[in-house]
Tab-separated table of C-alpha atoms and ligand atoms in Angstrom:
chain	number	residue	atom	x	y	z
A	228	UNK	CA	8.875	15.996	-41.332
A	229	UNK	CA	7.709	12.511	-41.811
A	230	UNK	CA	8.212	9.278	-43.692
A	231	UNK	CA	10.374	8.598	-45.409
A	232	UNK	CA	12.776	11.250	-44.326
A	233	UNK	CA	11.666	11.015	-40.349
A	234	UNK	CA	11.890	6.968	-38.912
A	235	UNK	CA	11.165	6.278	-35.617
A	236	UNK	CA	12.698	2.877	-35.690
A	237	UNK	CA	16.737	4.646	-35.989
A	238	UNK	CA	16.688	5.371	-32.197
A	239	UNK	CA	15.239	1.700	-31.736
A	240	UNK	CA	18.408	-0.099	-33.261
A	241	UNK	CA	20.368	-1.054	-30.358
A	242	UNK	CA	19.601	-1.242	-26.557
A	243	UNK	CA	22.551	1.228	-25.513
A	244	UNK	CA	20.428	3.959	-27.956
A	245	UNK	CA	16.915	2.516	-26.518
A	246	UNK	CA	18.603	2.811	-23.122
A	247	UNK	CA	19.592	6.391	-23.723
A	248	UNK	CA	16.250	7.818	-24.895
A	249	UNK	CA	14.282	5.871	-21.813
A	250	UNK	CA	11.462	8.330	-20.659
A	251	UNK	CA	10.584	6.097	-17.714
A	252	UNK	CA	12.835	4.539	-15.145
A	253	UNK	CA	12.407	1.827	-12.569
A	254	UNK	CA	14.557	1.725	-9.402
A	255	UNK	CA	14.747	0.184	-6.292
A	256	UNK	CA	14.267	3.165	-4.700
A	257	UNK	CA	10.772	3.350	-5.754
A	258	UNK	CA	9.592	0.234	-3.820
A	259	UNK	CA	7.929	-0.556	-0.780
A	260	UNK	CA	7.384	-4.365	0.006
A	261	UNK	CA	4.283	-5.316	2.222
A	262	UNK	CA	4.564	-7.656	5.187
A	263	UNK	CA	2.022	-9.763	6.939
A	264	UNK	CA	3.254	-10.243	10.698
A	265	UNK	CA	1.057	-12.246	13.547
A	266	UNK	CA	1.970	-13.659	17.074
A	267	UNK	CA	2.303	-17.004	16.684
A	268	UNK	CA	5.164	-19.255	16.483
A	269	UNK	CA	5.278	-20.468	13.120
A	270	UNK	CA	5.589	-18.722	9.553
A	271	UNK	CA	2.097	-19.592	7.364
A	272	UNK	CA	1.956	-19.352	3.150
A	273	UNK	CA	-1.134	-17.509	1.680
A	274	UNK	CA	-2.630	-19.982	-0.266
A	275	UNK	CA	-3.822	-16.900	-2.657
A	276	UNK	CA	-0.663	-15.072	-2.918
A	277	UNK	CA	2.028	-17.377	-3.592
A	278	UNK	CA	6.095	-16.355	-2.514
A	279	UNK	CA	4.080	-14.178	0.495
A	280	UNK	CA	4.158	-15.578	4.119
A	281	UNK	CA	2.314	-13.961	6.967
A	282	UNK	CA	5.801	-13.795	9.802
A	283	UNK	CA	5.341	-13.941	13.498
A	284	UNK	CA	7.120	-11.351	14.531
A	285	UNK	CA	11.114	-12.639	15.103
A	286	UNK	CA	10.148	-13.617	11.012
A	287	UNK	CA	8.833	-9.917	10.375
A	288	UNK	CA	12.561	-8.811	11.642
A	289	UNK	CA	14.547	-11.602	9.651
A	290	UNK	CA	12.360	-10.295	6.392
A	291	UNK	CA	12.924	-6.751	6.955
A	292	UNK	CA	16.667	-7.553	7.557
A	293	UNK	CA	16.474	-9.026	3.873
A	294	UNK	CA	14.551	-6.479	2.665
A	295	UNK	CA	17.182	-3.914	3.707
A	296	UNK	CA	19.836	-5.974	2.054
A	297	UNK	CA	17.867	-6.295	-0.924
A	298	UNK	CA	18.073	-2.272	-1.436
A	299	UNK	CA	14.482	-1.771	-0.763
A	300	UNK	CA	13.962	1.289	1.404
A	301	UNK	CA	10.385	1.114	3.090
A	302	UNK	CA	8.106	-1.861	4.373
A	303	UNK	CA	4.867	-1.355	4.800
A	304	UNK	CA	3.362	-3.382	7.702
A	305	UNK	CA	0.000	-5.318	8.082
A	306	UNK	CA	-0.860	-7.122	11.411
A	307	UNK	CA	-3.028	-9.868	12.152
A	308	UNK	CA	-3.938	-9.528	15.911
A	309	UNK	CA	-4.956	-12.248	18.675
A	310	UNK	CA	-8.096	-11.768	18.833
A	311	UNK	CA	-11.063	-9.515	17.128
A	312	UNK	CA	-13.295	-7.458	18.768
A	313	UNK	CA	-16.475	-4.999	17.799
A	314	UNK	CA	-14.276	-2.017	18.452
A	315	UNK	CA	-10.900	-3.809	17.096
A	316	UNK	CA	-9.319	-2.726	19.911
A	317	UNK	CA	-6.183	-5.029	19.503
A	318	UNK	CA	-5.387	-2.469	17.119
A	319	UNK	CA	-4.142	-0.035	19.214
A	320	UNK	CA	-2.629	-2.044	22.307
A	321	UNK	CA	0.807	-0.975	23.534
A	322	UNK	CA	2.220	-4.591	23.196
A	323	UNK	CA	0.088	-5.401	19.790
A	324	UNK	CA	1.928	-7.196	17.042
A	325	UNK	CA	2.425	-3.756	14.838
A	326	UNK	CA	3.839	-2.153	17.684
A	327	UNK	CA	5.871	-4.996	18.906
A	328	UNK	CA	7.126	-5.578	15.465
A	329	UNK	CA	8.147	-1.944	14.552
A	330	UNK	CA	9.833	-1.495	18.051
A	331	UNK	CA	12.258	-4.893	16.719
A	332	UNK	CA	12.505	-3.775	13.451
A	333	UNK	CA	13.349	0.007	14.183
A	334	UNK	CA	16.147	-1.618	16.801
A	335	UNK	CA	17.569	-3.848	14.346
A	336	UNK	CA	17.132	-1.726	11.091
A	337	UNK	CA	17.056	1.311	12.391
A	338	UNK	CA	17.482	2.843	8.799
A	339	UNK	CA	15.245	0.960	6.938
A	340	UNK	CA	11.541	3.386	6.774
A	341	UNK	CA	9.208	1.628	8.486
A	342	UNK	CA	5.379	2.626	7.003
A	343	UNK	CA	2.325	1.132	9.497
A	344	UNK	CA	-0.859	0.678	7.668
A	345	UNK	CA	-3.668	2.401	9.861
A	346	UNK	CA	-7.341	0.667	9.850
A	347	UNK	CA	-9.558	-1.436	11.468
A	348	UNK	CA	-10.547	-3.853	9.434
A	349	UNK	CA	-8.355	-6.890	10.385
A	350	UNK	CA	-8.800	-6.308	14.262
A	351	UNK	CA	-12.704	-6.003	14.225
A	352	UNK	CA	-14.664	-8.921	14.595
A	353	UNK	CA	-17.032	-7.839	11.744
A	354	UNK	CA	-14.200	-7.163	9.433
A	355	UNK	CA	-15.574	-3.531	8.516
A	356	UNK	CA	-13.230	-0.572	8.700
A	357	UNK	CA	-14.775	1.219	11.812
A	358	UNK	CA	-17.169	1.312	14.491
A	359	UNK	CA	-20.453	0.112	13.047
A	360	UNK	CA	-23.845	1.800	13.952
A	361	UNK	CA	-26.843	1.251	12.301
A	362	UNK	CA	-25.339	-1.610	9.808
A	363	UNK	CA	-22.636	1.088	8.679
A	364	UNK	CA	-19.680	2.425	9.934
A	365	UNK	CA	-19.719	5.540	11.793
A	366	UNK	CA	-17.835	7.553	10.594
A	367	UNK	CA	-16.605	10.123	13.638
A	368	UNK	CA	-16.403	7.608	15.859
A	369	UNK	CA	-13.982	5.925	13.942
A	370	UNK	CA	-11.918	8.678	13.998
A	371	UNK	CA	-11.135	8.319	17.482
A	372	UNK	CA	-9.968	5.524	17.146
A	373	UNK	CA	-7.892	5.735	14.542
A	374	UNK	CA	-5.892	8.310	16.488
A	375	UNK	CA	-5.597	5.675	18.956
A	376	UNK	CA	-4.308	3.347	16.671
A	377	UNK	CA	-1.924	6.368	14.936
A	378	UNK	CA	-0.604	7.042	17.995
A	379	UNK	CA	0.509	3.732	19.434
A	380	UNK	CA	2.167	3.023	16.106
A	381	UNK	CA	4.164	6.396	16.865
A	382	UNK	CA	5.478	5.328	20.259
A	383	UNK	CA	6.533	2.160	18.816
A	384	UNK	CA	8.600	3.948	16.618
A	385	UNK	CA	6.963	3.889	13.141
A	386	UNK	CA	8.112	6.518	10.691
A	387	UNK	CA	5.302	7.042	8.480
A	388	UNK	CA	1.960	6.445	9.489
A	389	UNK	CA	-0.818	4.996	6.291
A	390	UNK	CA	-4.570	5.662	7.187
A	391	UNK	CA	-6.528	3.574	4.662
A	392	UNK	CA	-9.805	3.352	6.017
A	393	UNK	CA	-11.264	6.274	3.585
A	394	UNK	CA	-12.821	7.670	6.560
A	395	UNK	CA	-13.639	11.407	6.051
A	396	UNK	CA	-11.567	13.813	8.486
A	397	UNK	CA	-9.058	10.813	8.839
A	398	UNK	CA	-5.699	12.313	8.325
A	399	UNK	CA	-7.327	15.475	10.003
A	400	UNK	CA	-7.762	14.083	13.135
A	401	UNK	CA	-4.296	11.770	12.929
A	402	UNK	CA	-2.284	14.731	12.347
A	403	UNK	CA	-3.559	16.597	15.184
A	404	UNK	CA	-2.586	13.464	17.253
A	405	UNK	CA	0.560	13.114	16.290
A	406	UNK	CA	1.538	16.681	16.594
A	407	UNK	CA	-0.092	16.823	20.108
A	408	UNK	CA	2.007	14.288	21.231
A	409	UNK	CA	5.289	15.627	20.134
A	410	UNK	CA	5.436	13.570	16.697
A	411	UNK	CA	5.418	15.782	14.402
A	412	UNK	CA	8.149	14.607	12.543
A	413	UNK	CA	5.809	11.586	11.671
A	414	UNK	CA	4.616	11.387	8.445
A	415	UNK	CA	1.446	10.410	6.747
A	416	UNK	CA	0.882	8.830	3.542
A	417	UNK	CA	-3.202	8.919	3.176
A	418	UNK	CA	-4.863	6.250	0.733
A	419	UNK	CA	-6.530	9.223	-0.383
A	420	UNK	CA	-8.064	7.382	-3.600
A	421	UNK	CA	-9.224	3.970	-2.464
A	422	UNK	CA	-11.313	2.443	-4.496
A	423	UNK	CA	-14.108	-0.190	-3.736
A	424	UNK	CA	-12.013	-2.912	-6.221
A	425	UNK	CA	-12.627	-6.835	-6.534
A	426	UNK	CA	-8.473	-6.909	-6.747
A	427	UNK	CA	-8.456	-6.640	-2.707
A	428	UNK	CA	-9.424	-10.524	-2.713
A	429	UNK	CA	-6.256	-12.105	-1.735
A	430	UNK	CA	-5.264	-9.713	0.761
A	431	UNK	CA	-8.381	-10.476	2.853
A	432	UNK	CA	-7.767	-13.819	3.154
A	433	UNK	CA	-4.107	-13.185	4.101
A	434	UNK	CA	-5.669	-10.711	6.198
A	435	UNK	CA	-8.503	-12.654	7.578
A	436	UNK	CA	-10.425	-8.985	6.620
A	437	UNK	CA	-13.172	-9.728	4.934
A	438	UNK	CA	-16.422	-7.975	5.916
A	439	UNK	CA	-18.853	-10.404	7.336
A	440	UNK	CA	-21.992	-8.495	6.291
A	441	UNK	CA	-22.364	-6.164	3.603
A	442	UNK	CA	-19.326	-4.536	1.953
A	443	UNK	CA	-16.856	-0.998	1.715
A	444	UNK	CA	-18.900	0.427	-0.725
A	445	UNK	CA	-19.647	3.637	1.964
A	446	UNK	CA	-16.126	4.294	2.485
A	447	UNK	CA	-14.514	3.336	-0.163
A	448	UNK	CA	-14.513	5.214	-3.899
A	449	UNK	CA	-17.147	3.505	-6.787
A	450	UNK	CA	-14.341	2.523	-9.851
A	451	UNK	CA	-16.895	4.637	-11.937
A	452	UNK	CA	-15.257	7.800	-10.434
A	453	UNK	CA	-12.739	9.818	-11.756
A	454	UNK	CA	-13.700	13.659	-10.842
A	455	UNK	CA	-14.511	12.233	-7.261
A	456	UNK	CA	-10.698	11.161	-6.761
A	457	UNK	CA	-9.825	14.977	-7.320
A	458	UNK	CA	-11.504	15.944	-4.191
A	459	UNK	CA	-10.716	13.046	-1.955
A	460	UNK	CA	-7.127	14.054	-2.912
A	461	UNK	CA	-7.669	17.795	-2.747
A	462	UNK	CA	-8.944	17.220	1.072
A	463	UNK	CA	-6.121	15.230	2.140
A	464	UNK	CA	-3.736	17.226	1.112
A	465	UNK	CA	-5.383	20.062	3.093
A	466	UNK	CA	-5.822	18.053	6.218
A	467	UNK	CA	-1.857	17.588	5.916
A	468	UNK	CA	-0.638	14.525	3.814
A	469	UNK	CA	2.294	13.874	3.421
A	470	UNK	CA	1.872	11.774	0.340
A	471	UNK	CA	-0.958	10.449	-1.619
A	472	UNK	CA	-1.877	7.180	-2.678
A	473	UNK	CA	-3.746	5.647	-4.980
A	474	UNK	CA	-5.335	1.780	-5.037
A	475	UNK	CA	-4.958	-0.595	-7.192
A	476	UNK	CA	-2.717	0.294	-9.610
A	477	UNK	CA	-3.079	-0.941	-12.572
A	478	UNK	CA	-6.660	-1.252	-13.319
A	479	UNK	CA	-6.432	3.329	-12.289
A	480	UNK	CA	-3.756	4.346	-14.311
A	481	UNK	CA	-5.566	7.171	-15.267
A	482	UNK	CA	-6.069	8.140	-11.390
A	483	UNK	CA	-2.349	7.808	-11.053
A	484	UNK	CA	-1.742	10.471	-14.030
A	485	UNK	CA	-4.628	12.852	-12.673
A	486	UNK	CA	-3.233	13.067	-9.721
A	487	UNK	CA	0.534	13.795	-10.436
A	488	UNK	CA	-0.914	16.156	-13.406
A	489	UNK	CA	-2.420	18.287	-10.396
A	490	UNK	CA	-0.757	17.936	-7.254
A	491	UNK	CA	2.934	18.424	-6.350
A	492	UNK	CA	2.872	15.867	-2.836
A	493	UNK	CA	4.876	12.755	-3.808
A	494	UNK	CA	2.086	10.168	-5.260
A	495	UNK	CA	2.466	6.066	-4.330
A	496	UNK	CA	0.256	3.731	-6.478
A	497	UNK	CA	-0.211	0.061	-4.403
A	498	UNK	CA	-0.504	-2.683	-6.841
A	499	UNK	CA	-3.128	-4.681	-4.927
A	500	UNK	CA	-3.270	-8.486	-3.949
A	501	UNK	CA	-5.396	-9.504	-7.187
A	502	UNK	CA	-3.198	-7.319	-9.399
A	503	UNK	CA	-0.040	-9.673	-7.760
A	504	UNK	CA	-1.767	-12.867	-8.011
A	505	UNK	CA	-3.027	-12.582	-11.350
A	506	UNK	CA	0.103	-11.800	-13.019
A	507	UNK	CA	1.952	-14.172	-10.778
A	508	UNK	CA	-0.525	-17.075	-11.817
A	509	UNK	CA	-0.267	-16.291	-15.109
A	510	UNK	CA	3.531	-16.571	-14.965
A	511	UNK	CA	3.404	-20.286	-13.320
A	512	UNK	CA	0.866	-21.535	-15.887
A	513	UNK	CA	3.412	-19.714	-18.927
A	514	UNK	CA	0.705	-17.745	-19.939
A	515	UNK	CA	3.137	-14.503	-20.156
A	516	UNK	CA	6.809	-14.308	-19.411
A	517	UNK	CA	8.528	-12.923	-16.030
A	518	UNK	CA	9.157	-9.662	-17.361
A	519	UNK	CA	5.426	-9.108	-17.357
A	520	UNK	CA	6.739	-7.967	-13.897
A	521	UNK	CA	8.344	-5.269	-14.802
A	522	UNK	CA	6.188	-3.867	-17.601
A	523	UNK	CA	3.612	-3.541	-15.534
A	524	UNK	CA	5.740	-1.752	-12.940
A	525	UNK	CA	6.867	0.827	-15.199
A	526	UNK	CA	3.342	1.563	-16.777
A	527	UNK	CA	2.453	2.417	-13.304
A	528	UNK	CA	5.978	5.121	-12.475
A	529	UNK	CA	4.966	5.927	-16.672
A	530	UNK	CA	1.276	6.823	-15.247
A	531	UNK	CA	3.063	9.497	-12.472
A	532	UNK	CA	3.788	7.121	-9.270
A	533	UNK	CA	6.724	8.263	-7.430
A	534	UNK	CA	6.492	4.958	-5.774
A	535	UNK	CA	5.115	1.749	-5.415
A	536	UNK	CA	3.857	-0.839	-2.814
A	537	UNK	CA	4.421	-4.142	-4.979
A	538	UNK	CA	4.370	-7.785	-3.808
A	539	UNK	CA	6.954	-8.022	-6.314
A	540	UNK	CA	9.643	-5.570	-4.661
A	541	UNK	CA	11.861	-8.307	-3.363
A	542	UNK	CA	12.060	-10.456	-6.572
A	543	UNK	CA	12.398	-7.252	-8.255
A	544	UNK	CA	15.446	-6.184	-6.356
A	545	UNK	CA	17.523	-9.275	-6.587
A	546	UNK	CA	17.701	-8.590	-10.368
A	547	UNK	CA	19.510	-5.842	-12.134
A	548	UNK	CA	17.374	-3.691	-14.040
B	664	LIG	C1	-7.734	-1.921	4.258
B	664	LIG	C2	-6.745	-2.439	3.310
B	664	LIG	C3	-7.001	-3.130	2.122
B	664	LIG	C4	-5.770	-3.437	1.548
B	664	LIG	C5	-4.800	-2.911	2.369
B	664	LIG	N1	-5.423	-2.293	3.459
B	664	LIG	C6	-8.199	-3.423	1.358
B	664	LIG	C7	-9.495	-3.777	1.839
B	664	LIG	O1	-9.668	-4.893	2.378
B	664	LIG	O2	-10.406	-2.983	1.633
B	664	LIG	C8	-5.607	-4.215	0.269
B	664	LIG	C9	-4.248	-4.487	-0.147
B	664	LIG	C10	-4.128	-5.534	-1.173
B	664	LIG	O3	-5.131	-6.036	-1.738
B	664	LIG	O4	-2.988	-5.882	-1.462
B	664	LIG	N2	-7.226	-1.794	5.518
């Protein structure tokens, strides 16, 4: 059938119709809102990514508090540690801002899922995302210590652990960790499709993670790849993910579809630091309305994300949608 018998535009007429035939739908359930926590005593903006504040930790607990209140079910936490070393071994210290933070958080929001973001990059002194040998990072090595890392995280209490170093063997070796030391029920969400992406900008100053020689572009996935992210997937969900993930969001919406289109683990898609800042620029200087928001949160649950890690989750969730 078609035109003029067949119009499109009849189930377009009113919202309650639009509303019906919706193919795509956004909910707070789908969110997971980053924090930035450090030890210090006061709470400091990120000049690059405005509405986000890195907490000490008492803030971290206040925000996840909020957060829970908010409807938002998962936080996923970044640390900024004391001090760097060449090892970054701050990252896996019994009384390190992560674990200090998720053991206050798990006490006071005991239901709220509580995601730690494995990796070395913010607690080395180079900024790279391992042990580096030979102007690269090694790659085994690194491994060892990102059980380290996994496993403090687990004592503190952390429900879901997120490696996103793109080392190979990585959730491998941290699920053989965890199950060794009696946490199996600990999950892991890999960033199994990382890409090396200019959108990481902002987060690496909020951070304080930016490489201080060369760049990720050994570890992390060339945007020209598209077959690549098939295996990267493929091996992580043989070495035991829990969930996928794929970063940045938007500019890999095609990733995102791949991946649901072949594998049946849930699938998150982060929308990056750039990808926030950009649209939230470009809302202050009334280049594009607020909504923007949203449309660009459903084109990336339209692309196959079961869930999102979004800068935006807590304006999000204080409107009905
Ligand atoms: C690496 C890591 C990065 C992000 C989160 N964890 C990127 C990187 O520096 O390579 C980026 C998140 C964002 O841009 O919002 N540990």
């Amino acid at each position: 059938m078609m035109f003029p018998n067949k119009r499109m535009r009849r189930l377009r007429r009113k919202e309650t119709t639009r509303n019906l035939v919706k193919e795509t739908n956004l909910s707070k359930d789908d969110l997971i809102y980053p924090i930035f926590v450090e030890k210090r005593e006061d709470t400091l903006d990120i000049p690059t990514m405005e509405g986000i504040k890195r907490f000490p930790v008492e803030g971290a607990v206040k925000e996840a508090k909020k957060v829970k209140e908010l409807g938002i079910p998962a936080i996923i936490l970044f640390g900024v540690p004391e001090e760097k070393d060449k090892k970054g071994s701050f990252a896996w210290k019994k009384k390190g801002v992560i674990q200090e933070s998720v053991r206050k958080i798990k006490e006071e929001v005991p239901s709220l899922t509580v995601i730690t973001d494995v990796c070395l990059c913010e607690y080395t002194s180079h900024g790279h995302c391992g042990v580096i040998k030979n102007k690269d990072v090694e790659n085994d090595e690194t491994l060892e210590l990102l059980k380290k890392i996994s496993r403090s995280h687990a004592e503190a209490g952390a429900d879901i652990v997120a490696p996103s170093g793109m080392m190979d063997g990585m959730v491998k070796a941290i699920r053989e960790v965890l199950d060794d030391n009696s946490f199996q029920d600990i999950g892991i969400i890999s960033y199994s499709a990382k890409y090396h992406s200019n959108f990481y900008g902002p987060f690496r100053d909020a951070a304080e993670s930016s490489p201080d020689f060369g760049d990720r572009r050994t570890y992390q996935m060339n945007p020209s790849q598209r077959r690549e992210a098939y295996i990267e997937n493929q091996l992580d969900v043989e070495e035991g993910a829990d969930m996928l993930m794929v970063k940045p969001a938007m500019p890999y919406l095609d990733i995102i579809r791949d991946t649901k289109n072949r594998f049946n683990l849930p699938i998150a898609a982060y929308q990056v630091s750039g990808e926030y800042s950009m649209i939230k620029n470009a809302i202050d200087q009334n280049l594009i309305p607020e909504e923007a928001v949203l449309e660009s949160l459903i084109s990336i649950k339209r692309a196959g994300a079961d869930m999102i890690l979004t800068y935006f989750a807590k304006e999000v969730a204080k409107n009905e949608f």
